[in-house]
XYZ file of C-alpha atoms in Angstrom:
383
model
C 166.915 216.182 -6.116
C 168.462 218.764 -3.828
C 168.484 218.902 -0.036
C 168.941 221.797 2.405
C 169.763 221.572 6.141
C 169.246 223.983 9.027
C 170.641 222.980 12.438
C 170.653 219.366 11.292
C 173.251 216.902 12.592
C 176.591 218.706 12.890
C 175.679 221.547 10.493
C 174.263 224.995 11.140
C 173.338 225.362 7.473
C 174.126 223.393 4.357
C 172.835 222.157 1.019
C 173.794 219.449 -1.449
C 172.559 217.491 -4.425
C 171.203 214.029 -3.697
C 173.932 212.234 -5.629
C 177.163 210.273 -5.238
C 179.499 211.891 -2.757
C 183.163 211.350 -2.027
C 184.499 213.150 1.018
C 186.520 212.683 4.161
C 185.077 211.654 7.489
C 182.884 214.336 9.028
C 182.278 216.071 5.686
C 178.532 215.407 5.447
C 178.055 212.036 3.739
C 176.042 210.488 6.583
C 174.249 213.821 7.078
C 173.117 213.736 3.453
C 171.704 210.199 3.803
C 170.009 210.834 7.141
C 168.628 214.190 6.020
C 166.950 212.478 3.065
C 165.544 209.728 5.295
C 164.513 212.097 8.108
C 162.609 214.547 5.931
C 160.631 211.670 4.395
C 160.033 209.471 7.459
C 161.106 211.276 10.646
C 163.628 208.473 11.273
C 167.406 208.202 10.989
C 169.955 205.389 10.775
C 172.617 204.268 13.229
C 171.629 206.496 16.140
C 172.110 209.725 14.127
C 170.767 212.710 16.112
C 168.844 215.162 13.881
C 168.993 218.207 16.180
C 172.380 219.965 16.168
C 173.937 220.231 19.599
C 174.225 223.816 20.732
C 171.276 225.068 18.677
C 170.131 228.364 20.296
C 166.783 228.360 22.089
C 163.934 229.231 19.780
C 165.648 227.911 16.632
C 164.415 224.706 15.021
C 165.957 221.845 13.084
C 164.793 221.773 9.481
C 165.412 219.780 6.314
C 164.012 220.625 2.882
C 164.012 218.175 -0.027
C 163.372 219.486 -3.537
C 162.289 217.443 -6.544
C 161.305 214.139 -4.902
C 159.030 212.256 -7.321
C 157.897 215.474 -8.976
C 157.024 217.266 -5.726
C 158.423 220.788 -5.494
C 159.321 220.763 -1.776
C 159.064 218.422 1.209
C 159.983 220.078 4.511
C 160.229 218.681 8.033
C 160.867 220.890 11.039
C 161.049 220.249 14.769
C 158.476 221.677 17.178
C 158.761 223.062 20.699
C 156.867 219.994 21.957
C 159.662 217.701 20.774
C 157.899 216.378 17.682
C 158.100 217.376 14.052
C 155.833 218.993 11.491
C 155.811 217.828 7.871
C 154.969 220.115 4.956
C 154.420 219.072 1.333
C 154.474 222.009 -1.075
C 153.747 224.324 1.893
C 150.760 222.281 3.147
C 151.072 220.705 6.621
C 150.289 216.977 6.492
C 150.498 214.024 8.875
C 152.962 211.216 8.244
C 150.051 208.882 7.460
C 148.570 211.336 4.968
C 151.984 211.713 3.325
C 152.430 207.948 3.035
C 148.941 207.608 1.540
C 149.627 210.439 -0.894
C 152.824 208.740 -2.084
C 151.027 205.382 -2.285
C 148.559 207.004 -4.670
C 151.544 207.893 -6.863
C 152.843 204.294 -6.719
C 155.520 204.990 -4.061
C 155.754 202.767 -0.939
C 157.321 204.941 1.771
C 158.438 201.938 3.839
C 160.299 200.638 0.802
C 161.841 204.074 0.252
C 163.212 203.874 3.801
C 164.490 200.329 3.183
C 166.432 201.583 0.164
C 168.325 203.940 2.497
C 170.015 201.020 4.246
C 171.919 198.794 1.844
C 173.859 197.590 4.878
C 170.762 195.743 6.148
C 172.177 192.292 5.357
C 175.608 192.963 6.847
C 174.659 192.719 10.529
C 175.966 189.646 12.343
C 172.963 189.960 14.658
C 170.466 189.536 11.793
C 167.981 186.807 12.835
C 165.801 184.604 10.635
C 162.748 186.663 11.565
C 164.607 189.913 10.790
C 165.646 188.559 7.413
C 162.116 187.373 6.689
C 160.746 190.856 7.439
C 163.402 192.484 5.260
C 162.750 190.133 2.339
C 159.006 190.616 2.737
C 159.372 194.398 2.594
C 161.624 193.986 -0.437
C 158.877 191.834 -2.021
C 161.218 188.847 -2.291
C 158.901 186.894 0.020
C 155.150 186.941 0.444
C 155.121 187.404 4.208
C 151.534 188.125 5.284
C 150.618 184.526 6.125
C 154.114 183.908 7.494
C 153.746 186.860 9.852
C 150.382 185.545 11.068
C 151.928 182.156 11.819
C 154.938 183.771 13.514
C 152.660 185.737 15.843
C 150.633 182.605 16.617
C 153.846 180.738 17.423
C 154.887 183.501 19.830
C 151.526 183.304 21.616
C 151.683 179.504 21.799
C 155.202 179.661 23.285
C 153.994 182.122 25.914
C 151.050 179.878 26.847
C 153.314 176.831 26.851
C 155.717 178.520 29.258
C 152.855 179.268 31.658
C 151.561 175.707 31.353
C 155.033 174.316 32.068
C 155.171 176.371 35.272
C 151.787 174.998 36.441
C 152.662 171.459 35.393
C 155.576 171.408 37.854
C 153.247 171.852 40.841
C 153.647 168.947 43.265
C 151.470 168.661 46.366
C 150.755 165.777 48.743
C 147.125 164.941 49.445
C 146.380 165.809 53.116
C 145.033 163.029 55.355
C 142.066 163.019 57.764
C 142.553 163.365 61.517
C 138.868 163.604 62.432
C 135.539 162.317 61.193
C 132.474 164.189 60.089
C 130.013 164.968 62.910
C 126.728 163.075 62.930
C 123.313 164.541 62.203
C 122.445 164.203 65.885
C 125.509 166.213 66.826
C 124.581 168.894 64.312
C 121.082 169.069 65.837
C 122.710 169.390 69.262
C 124.835 172.332 68.053
C 121.822 174.083 66.566
C 119.849 173.591 69.827
C 122.758 174.867 71.931
C 123.099 177.972 69.730
C 119.386 178.687 70.090
C 119.529 178.362 73.902
C 122.673 180.529 73.984
C 120.761 183.338 72.225
C 117.921 183.068 74.824
C 120.431 183.343 77.662
C 122.118 186.324 75.991
C 118.785 188.202 75.702
C 117.656 187.407 79.249
C 114.102 187.768 80.662
C 112.342 190.911 79.466
C 109.775 192.547 81.799
C 108.725 195.425 79.517
C 107.362 195.207 75.967
C 109.696 196.971 73.534
C 106.827 197.833 71.191
C 104.436 199.589 73.625
C 106.525 200.177 76.739
C 103.973 198.433 78.955
C 104.836 195.829 81.572
C 104.569 192.246 80.346
C 101.794 190.285 82.092
C 102.971 188.084 84.949
C 101.842 184.816 83.303
C 103.863 185.514 80.176
C 106.782 186.771 82.219
C 106.783 183.493 84.201
C 106.749 181.464 80.964
C 109.717 183.415 79.679
C 111.536 182.904 82.957
C 110.987 179.142 82.744
C 112.348 179.113 79.176
C 115.371 181.134 80.269
C 116.065 178.826 83.240
C 115.906 175.765 80.991
C 118.243 177.370 78.445
C 120.686 178.422 81.177
C 120.836 174.907 82.664
C 121.315 173.338 79.225
C 124.128 175.660 78.140
C 125.895 175.368 81.482
C 125.673 171.566 81.506
C 126.463 171.011 77.833
C 129.103 173.692 77.120
C 132.050 171.303 77.182
C 130.288 168.913 74.825
C 129.319 171.824 72.569
C 132.940 173.041 72.358
C 134.136 169.507 71.571
C 131.660 169.096 68.725
C 132.357 172.600 67.450
C 136.120 171.942 67.402
C 135.484 168.715 65.504
C 133.400 170.619 62.930
C 136.105 173.293 62.511
C 138.916 170.750 62.117
C 136.877 168.692 59.664
C 136.019 171.782 57.553
C 139.659 172.964 57.537
C 140.833 169.527 56.424
C 138.137 169.452 53.731
C 139.303 172.827 52.394
C 142.931 171.644 52.343
C 141.975 168.432 50.536
C 139.894 170.357 47.976
C 142.754 172.819 47.389
C 145.187 169.937 46.864
C 142.762 168.291 44.426
C 142.481 171.525 42.442
C 146.272 171.908 42.284
C 146.673 168.302 41.142
C 143.907 168.672 38.546
C 145.402 171.947 37.278
C 148.863 170.381 37.066
C 147.425 167.424 35.145
C 145.633 169.747 32.712
C 148.783 171.870 32.413
C 150.849 168.812 31.481
C 148.256 167.971 28.837
C 148.415 171.592 27.624
C 152.212 171.403 27.359
C 151.854 168.368 25.076
C 149.123 170.116 23.065
C 151.119 173.341 22.718
C 154.217 171.385 21.713
C 152.252 169.615 19.011
C 150.870 172.940 17.737
C 154.341 174.499 17.682
C 155.642 171.633 15.576
C 152.682 172.076 13.231
C 153.324 175.817 12.953
C 157.031 175.232 12.368
C 156.208 172.857 9.537
C 153.724 175.325 8.054
C 156.298 178.126 8.243
C 158.908 175.909 6.617
C 156.546 175.013 3.773
C 155.422 178.616 3.314
C 158.963 179.939 3.294
C 159.874 177.388 0.664
C 156.924 178.487 -1.481
C 156.994 182.224 -0.755
C 160.049 183.323 -2.748
C 158.536 185.547 -5.424
C 161.628 186.966 -7.094
C 164.686 185.730 -8.913
C 167.471 186.202 -6.393
C 170.865 187.481 -7.567
C 173.137 184.936 -9.211
C 174.569 182.496 -6.669
C 172.157 183.573 -3.931
C 169.787 181.024 -2.433
C 167.158 181.340 0.301
C 167.351 178.370 2.693
C 164.081 177.757 4.507
C 164.820 174.614 6.501
C 167.720 173.121 8.414
C 168.281 169.438 9.136
C 169.159 168.688 12.762
C 171.494 165.963 14.057
C 168.517 163.862 15.193
C 167.228 163.736 11.612
C 164.385 166.226 12.103
C 164.207 169.642 10.461
C 163.437 173.116 11.715
C 162.221 176.228 9.949
C 164.877 178.848 9.186
C 165.274 181.813 6.888
C 168.876 182.129 5.702
C 170.492 183.578 2.613
C 173.545 181.866 1.143
C 175.927 182.844 -1.646
C 177.490 179.968 -3.567
C 176.505 177.700 -0.671
C 178.168 179.886 1.983
C 175.931 181.493 4.660
C 175.705 185.197 3.937
C 177.031 186.046 7.408
C 180.312 184.407 6.394
C 180.610 186.431 3.177
C 182.627 189.667 3.217
C 180.723 192.885 3.842
C 181.181 194.316 0.340
C 179.634 191.243 -1.274
C 176.746 191.277 1.203
C 176.016 194.909 0.345
C 176.112 194.092 -3.373
C 173.606 191.272 -2.839
C 171.330 193.509 -0.756
C 171.424 196.245 -3.416
C 170.552 193.786 -6.153
C 167.628 192.408 -4.129
C 166.346 195.938 -3.510
C 166.864 196.884 -7.166
C 164.839 193.903 -8.391
C 162.005 194.715 -5.980
C 162.185 198.394 -6.991
C 161.943 197.509 -10.681
C 158.978 195.158 -10.135
C 157.171 197.878 -8.197
C 157.871 200.507 -10.852
C 159.746 202.749 -8.416
C 162.936 203.245 -10.457
C 163.043 206.904 -9.386
C 163.787 205.859 -5.775
C 167.540 205.828 -5.086
C 169.309 203.020 -3.263
C 171.913 204.379 -0.862
C 175.250 202.757 0.008
C 177.114 204.360 2.887
C 180.849 203.581 3.179
C 180.708 202.250 -0.363
C 184.426 202.421 -1.178
C 184.892 198.613 -1.089
C 181.662 197.719 -2.927
C 182.178 196.677 -6.555
C 180.201 195.144 -9.390
C 177.085 197.323 -9.370
C 177.713 199.271 -12.566
C 174.622 197.724 -14.153
C 172.298 198.839 -11.321
C 170.807 202.252 -12.006
C 170.017 205.019 -9.501
C 172.425 203.963 -6.743
C 173.915 206.680 -4.547
C 177.392 205.809 -3.305
C 178.837 207.626 -0.297
C 182.597 207.063 -0.376
C 185.289 208.031 2.112
C 188.082 209.756 0.194
């Protein structure tokens, strides 16, 4: 394979074979690796910026890769909109179409990208979940069911956190300061309201419908009704206001009591939910632990073991995903040995998948030894 750069990384123009490279710092080793990865995936490693600083307006960044898996040319170029365009043998294709095309040839593009980072196991920040994903992509673990359980656990933890917040609610039940009004008092209020409406309307002397004067007999009857209503409302107003105040206070206290009951009921349910979610999390943790123990599908390199559970001081166990070498956690092993282990894991997965033509890259490989038996490894060495 051969690669060509235009305005890529620190270089205006350049070309190189995709092969081992020994050179000083700043001489293009990382550019070679990231150019290969970028043209295939649109991604780079370690914060590498594809576009060369100082590129004149109107000029694009471009990488061409020749001879990848029998393809004549793969080309990626930047666009004015800030994206990229991918061409395969001069035909523009989407990234998805490209991945599907390679899949039809037996090449997993995600695995190709994984083979560009043999340093994946050297990070001190590598978590159990990160390691599980890496081993799944490398086909060391069967991770589909594990990933489903991991997502469920995340959702349960989120729900449990919300339930814990509700379960802490603490409210005192309000007391009563007044009693409920009687039926007779309610009838009194309704009667007073009816009389108050009559007083508000007054005595009409003209019919609204026809505009004619209302007959005297009917007008007198209306006047009598008005006078009765006026006397009643004047005499009973204080009593009406007392009863109405009692109704308002009673209703306000009822609302406060009902609100307190709802809060208490919700808190009680939330505490029950916390217990239920905790139980489910323990079940999921046990399922993950069992699955991890059963999901190793490959022979790991000599001395390497995948630990899937950890015993706690209280005698219980929790699910983990940790690689060890000769019983020592991989994070405590020197970087060169960790890279060797990662390369061997990738090489085994590559061989099982029949993708021997895909190179495994090692950047800063000067300290890495013992991989002479692994074929198609590209070593980038400072020297």
